[in-house]
mmCIF file of C-alpha atoms and ligand atoms in Angstrom:
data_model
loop_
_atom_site.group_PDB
_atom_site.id
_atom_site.type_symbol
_atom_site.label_atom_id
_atom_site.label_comp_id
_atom_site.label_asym_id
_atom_site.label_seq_id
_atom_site.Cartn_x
_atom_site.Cartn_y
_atom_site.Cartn_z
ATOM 1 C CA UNK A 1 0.000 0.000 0.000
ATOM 2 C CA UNK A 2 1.331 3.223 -0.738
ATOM 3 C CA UNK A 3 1.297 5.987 1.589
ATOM 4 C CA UNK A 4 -0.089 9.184 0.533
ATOM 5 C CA UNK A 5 2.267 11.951 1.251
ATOM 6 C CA UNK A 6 0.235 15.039 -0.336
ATOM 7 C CA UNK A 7 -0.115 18.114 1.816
ATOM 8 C CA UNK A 8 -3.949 17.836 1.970
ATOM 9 C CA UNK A 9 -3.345 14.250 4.042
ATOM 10 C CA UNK A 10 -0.093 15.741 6.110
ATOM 11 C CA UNK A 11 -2.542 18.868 6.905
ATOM 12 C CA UNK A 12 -5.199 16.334 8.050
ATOM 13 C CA UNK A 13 -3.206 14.515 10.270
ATOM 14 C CA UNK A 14 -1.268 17.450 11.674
ATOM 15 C CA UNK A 15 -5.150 19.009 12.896
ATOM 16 C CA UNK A 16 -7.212 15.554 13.257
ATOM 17 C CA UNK A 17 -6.886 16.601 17.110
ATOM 18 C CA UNK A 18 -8.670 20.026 16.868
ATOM 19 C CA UNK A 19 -12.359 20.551 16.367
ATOM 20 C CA UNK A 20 -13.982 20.521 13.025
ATOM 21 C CA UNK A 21 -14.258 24.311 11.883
ATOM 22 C CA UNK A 22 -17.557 25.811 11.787
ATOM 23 C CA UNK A 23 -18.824 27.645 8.448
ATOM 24 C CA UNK A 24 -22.270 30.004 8.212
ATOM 25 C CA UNK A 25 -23.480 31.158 4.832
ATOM 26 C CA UNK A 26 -21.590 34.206 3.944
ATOM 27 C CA UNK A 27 -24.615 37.230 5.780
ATOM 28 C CA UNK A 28 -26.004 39.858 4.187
ATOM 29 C CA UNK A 29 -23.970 39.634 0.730
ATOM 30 C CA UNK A 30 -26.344 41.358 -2.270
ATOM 31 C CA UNK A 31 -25.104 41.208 -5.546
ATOM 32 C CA UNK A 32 -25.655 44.409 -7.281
ATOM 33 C CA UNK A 33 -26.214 45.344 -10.947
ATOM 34 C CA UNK A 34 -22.644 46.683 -12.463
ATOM 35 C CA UNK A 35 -24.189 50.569 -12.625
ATOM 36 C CA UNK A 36 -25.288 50.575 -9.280
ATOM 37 C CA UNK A 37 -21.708 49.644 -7.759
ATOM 38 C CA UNK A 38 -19.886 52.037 -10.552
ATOM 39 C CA UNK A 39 -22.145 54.732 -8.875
ATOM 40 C CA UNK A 40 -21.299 52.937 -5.116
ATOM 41 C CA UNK A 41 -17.721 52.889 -5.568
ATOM 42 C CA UNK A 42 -17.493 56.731 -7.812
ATOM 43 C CA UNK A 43 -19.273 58.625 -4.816
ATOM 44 C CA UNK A 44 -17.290 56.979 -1.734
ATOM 45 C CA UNK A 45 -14.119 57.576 -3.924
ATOM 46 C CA UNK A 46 -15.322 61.187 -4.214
ATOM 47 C CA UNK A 47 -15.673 61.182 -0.373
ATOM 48 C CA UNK A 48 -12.605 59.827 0.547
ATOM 49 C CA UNK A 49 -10.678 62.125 -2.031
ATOM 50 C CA UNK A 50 -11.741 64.976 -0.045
ATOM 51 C CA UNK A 51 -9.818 63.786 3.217
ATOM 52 C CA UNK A 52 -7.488 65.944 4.255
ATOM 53 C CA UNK A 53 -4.770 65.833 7.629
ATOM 54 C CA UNK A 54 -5.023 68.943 9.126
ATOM 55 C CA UNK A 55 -3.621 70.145 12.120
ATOM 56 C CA UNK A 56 -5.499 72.621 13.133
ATOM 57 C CA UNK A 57 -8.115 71.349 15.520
ATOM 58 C CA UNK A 58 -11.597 73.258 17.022
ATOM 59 C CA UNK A 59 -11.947 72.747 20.708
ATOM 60 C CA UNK A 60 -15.297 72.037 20.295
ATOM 61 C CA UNK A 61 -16.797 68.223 22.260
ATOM 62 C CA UNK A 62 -17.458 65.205 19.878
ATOM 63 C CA UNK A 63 -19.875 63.303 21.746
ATOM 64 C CA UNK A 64 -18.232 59.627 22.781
ATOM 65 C CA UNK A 65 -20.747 57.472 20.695
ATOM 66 C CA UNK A 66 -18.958 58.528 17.440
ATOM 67 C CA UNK A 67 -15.478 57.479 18.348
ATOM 68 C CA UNK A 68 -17.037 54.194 19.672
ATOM 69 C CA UNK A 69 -18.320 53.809 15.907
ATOM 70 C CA UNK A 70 -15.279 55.078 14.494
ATOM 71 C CA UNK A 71 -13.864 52.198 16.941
ATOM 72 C CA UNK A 72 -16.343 49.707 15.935
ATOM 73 C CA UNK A 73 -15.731 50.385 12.110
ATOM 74 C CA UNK A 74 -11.942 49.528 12.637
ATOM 75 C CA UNK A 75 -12.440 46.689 14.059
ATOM 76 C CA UNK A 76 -14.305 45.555 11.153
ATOM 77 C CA UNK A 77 -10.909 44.837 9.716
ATOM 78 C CA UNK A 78 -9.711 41.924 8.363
ATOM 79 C CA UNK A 79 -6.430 40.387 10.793
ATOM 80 C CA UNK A 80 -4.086 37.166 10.294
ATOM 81 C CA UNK A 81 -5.680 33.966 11.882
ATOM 82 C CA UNK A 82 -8.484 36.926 13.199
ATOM 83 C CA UNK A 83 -6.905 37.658 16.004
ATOM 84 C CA UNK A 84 -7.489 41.175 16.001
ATOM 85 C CA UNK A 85 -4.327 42.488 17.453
ATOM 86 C CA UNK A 86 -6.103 46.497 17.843
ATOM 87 C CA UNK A 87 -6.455 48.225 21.055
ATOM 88 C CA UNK A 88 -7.589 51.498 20.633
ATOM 89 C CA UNK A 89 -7.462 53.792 23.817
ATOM 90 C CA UNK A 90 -9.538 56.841 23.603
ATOM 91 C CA UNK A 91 -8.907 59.743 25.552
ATOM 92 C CA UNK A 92 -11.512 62.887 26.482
ATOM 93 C CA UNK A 93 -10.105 64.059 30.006
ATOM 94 C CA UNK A 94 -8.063 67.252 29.685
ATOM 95 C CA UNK A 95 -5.452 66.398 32.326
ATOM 96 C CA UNK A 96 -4.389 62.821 30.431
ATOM 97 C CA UNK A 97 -3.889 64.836 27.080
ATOM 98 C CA UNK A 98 -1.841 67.777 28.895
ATOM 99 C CA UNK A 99 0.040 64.793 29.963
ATOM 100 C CA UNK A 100 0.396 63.137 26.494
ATOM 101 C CA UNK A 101 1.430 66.462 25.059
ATOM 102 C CA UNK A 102 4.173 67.243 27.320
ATOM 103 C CA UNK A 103 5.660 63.934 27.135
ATOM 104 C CA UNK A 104 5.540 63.792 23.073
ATOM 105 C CA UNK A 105 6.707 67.147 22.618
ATOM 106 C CA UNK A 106 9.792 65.917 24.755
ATOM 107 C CA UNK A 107 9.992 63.485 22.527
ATOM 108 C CA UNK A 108 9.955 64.913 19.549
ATOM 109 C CA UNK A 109 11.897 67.382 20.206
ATOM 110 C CA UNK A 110 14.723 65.045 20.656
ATOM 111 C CA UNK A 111 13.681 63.757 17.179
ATOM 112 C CA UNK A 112 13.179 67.062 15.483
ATOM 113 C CA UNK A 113 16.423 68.502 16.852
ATOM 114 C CA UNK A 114 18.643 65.552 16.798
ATOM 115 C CA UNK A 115 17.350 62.034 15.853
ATOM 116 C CA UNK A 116 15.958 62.945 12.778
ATOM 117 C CA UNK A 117 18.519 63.116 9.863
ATOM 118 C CA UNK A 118 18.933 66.062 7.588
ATOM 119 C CA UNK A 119 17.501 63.859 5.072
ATOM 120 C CA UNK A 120 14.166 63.498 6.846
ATOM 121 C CA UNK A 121 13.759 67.122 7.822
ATOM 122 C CA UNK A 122 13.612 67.809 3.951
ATOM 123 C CA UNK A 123 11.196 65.577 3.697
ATOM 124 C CA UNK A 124 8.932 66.680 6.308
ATOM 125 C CA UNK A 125 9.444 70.978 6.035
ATOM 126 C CA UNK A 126 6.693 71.155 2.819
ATOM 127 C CA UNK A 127 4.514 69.178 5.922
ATOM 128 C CA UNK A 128 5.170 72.030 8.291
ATOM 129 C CA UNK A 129 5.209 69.700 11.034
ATOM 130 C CA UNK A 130 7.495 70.656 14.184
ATOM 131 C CA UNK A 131 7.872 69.415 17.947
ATOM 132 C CA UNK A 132 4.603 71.510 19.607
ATOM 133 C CA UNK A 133 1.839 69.373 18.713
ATOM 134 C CA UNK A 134 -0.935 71.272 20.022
ATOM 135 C CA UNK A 135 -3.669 69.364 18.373
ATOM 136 C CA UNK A 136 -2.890 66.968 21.387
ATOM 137 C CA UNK A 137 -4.960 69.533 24.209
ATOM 138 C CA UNK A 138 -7.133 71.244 21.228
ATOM 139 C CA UNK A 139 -8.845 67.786 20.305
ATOM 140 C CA UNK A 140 -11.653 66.883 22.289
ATOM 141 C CA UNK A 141 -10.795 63.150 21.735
ATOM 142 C CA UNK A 142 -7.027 61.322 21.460
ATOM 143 C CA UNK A 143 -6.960 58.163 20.466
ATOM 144 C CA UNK A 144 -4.058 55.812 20.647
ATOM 145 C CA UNK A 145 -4.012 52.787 18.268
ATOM 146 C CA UNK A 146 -1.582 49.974 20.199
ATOM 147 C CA UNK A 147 -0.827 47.035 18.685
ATOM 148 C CA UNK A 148 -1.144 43.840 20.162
ATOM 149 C CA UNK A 149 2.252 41.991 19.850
ATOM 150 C CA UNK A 150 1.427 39.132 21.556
ATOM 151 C CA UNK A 151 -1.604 37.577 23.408
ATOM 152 C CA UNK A 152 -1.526 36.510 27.247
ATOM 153 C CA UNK A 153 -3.524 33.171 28.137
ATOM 154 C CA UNK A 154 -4.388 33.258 32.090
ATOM 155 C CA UNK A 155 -1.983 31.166 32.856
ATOM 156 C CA UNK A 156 0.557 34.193 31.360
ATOM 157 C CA UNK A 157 1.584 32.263 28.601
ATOM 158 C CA UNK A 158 1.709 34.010 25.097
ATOM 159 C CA UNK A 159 -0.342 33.286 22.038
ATOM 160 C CA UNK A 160 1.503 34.012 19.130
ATOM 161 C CA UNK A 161 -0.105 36.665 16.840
ATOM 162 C CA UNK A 162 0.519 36.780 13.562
ATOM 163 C CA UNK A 163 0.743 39.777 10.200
ATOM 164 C CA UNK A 164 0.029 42.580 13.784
ATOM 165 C CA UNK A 165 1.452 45.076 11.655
ATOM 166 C CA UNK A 166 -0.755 44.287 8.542
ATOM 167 C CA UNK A 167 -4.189 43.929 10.260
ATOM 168 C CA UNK A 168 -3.529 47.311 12.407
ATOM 169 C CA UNK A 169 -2.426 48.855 9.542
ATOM 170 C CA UNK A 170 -5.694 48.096 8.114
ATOM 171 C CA UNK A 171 -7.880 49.292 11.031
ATOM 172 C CA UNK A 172 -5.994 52.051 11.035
ATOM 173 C CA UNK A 173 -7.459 53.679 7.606
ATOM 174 C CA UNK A 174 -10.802 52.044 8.428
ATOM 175 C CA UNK A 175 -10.792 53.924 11.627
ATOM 176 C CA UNK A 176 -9.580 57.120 9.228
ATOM 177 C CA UNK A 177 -12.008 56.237 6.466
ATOM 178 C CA UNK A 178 -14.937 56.047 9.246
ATOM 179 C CA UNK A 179 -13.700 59.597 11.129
ATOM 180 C CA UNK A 180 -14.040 61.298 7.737
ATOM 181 C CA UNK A 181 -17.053 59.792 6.796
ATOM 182 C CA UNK A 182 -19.083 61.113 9.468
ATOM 183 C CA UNK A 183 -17.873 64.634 8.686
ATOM 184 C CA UNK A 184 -14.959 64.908 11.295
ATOM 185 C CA UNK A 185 -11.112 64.559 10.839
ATOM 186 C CA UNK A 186 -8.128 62.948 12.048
ATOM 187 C CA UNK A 187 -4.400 63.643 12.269
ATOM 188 C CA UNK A 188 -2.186 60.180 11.702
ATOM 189 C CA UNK A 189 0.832 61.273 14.447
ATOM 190 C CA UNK A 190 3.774 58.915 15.293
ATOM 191 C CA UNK A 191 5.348 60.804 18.161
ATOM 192 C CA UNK A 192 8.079 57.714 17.762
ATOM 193 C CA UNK A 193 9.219 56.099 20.173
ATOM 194 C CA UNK A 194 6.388 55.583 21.781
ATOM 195 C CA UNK A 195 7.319 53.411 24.888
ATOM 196 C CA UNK A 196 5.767 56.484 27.023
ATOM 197 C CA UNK A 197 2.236 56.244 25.771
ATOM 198 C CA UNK A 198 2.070 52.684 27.167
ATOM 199 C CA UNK A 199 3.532 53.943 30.367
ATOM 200 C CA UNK A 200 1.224 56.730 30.573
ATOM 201 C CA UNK A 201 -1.780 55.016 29.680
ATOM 202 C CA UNK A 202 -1.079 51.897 31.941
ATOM 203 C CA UNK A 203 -1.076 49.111 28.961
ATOM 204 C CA UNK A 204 0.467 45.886 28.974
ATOM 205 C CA UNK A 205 4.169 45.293 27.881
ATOM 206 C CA UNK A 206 2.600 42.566 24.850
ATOM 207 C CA UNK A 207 1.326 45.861 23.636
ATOM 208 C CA UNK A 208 2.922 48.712 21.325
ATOM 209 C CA UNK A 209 2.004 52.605 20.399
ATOM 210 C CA UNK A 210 1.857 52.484 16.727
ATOM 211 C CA UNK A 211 -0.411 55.800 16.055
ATOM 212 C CA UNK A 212 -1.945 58.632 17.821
ATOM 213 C CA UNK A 213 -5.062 59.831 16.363
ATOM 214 C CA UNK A 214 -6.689 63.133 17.283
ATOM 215 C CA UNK A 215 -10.050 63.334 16.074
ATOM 216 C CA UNK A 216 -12.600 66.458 16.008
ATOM 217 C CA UNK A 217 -13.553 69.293 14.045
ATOM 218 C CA UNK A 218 -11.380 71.421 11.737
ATOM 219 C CA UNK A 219 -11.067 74.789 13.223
ATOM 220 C CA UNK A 220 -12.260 77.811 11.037
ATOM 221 C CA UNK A 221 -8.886 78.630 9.300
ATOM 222 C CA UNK A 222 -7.685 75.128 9.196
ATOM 223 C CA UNK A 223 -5.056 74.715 6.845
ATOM 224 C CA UNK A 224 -3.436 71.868 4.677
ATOM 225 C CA UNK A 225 -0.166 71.786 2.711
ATOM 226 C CA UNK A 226 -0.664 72.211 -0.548
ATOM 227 C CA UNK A 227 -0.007 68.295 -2.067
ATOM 228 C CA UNK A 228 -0.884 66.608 -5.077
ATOM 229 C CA UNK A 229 -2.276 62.963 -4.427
ATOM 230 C CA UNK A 230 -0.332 60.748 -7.451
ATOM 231 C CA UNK A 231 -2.376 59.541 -9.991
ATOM 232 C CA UNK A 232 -3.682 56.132 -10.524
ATOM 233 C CA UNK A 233 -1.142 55.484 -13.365
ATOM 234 C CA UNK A 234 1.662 56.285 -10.949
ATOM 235 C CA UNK A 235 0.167 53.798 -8.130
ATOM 236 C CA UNK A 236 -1.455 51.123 -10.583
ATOM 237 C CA UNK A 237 -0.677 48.597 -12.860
ATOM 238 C CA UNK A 238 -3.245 46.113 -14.799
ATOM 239 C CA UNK A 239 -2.502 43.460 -16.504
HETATM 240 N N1 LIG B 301 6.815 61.630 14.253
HETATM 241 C C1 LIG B 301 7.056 63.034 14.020
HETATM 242 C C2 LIG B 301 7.684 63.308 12.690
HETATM 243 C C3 LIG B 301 6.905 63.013 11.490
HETATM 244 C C4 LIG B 301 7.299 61.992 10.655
HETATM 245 C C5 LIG B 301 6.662 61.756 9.470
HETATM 246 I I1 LIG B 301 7.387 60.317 8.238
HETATM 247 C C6 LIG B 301 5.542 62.530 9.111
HETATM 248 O O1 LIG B 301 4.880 62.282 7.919
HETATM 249 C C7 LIG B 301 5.138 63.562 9.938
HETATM 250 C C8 LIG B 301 5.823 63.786 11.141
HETATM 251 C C9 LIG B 301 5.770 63.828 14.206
HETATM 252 O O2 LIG B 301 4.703 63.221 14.328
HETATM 253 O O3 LIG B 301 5.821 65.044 14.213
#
């Protein structure tokens, strides 16, 4: 008798311990007529082309339930072996962001003035970003997207995640894509390193700062930088 060596009999031997996967029929999936998703897909594409980082945040209070969608909308995103390695910490009380602030303008400071190579600073000057980050006290909300590096079973074992930088990558603009749907905006800041944030915000050490995301309203005389977005020839191929 031969023995069958494929893959497809290896894999079945190597799980034959572990329970039989469960499968539901795929919910609320609608196929739509071609004209009705060019229409779909031109307007949200409109939408999303008029997203713009500013830096220049109102004062004004976003009420909590829209940063728990925002939230929620994130963690739509697909993740590898859907493990969902996003922890999203949102932060409203005044004290906690003075606190943020002063320890990422420290921070960046260090980076502006010394870390960051002349290289770099090119890069960044048409962004006119610098070390004050006020947009950290003028938000009403801060939200800090950690990743999840590694699980921890009761027992304090870890559980291995896996692609953590893909999958919060991914609820990252889904979190973005949701803020600016709903008619507010959203700074992606990387006050790097970030070691402080979990520190300050008392999070596990299987857990890493990746972004900081001030969300609210423009202010009146918000401004941009003048940039081009490339276009799709530049960022597409077909074949
Ligand atoms: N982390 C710094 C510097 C910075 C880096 C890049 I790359 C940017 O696109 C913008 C800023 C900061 O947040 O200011």
């Amino acid at each position: 008798m031969s023995v069958d060596t494929s893959p497809a009999a290896d894999y079945k031997a190597l799980t034959r311990h572990l329970p039989e996967p469960k499968f539901v029929p795929l919910p609320h999936y609608r196929r739509r007529p071609e004209a009705e998703m060019l229409a779909a897909a031109r307007a949200f594409y409109a939408e999303m082309d008029q997203r713009r980082t500013t830096r220049h945040f109102a004062t004004d209070a976003v009420p909590r339930e829209l940063i728990e969608l925002a939230i929620r909308t994130a963690g739509t995103a697909p993740s590898g072996a859907h493990r969902q390695p996003w922890r999203f910490v949102a932060i409203a009380d005044a004290e906690l962001k003075r606190r943020i602030r002063v320890a990422t303008e420290e921070e960046e400071y260090k980076t502006y003035s010394g870390r960051m190579t002349d290289e770099w600073r090119e890069a960044l000057h048409p962004l006119g970003t610098d070390h004050v980050k006020e947009h950290l006290t003028d938000a009403p909300w801060v939200v800090v997207l950690f990743a999840e590096k590694y699980g921890l079973r009761a027992d304090g074992s870890h559980r291995k995640n896996y692609y953590v930088d893909e999958s919060v990558g991914i609820a990252a603009g889904l979190f973005i894509a949701a803020i600016h749907r709903m008619g507010l905006v959203t700074l992606t800041h990387t006050p790097n390193p970030m070691g402080f944030l979990r520190d300050l915000l008392g999070r596990g050490t299987n857990e890493k700062a990746v972004l900081v995301l001030p969300v609210g309203y423009p202010r009146a005389d918000a401004q941009v930088p003048d940039l081009q977005r490339l276009p799709l020839e530049a960022i597409a191929q077909f074949k």
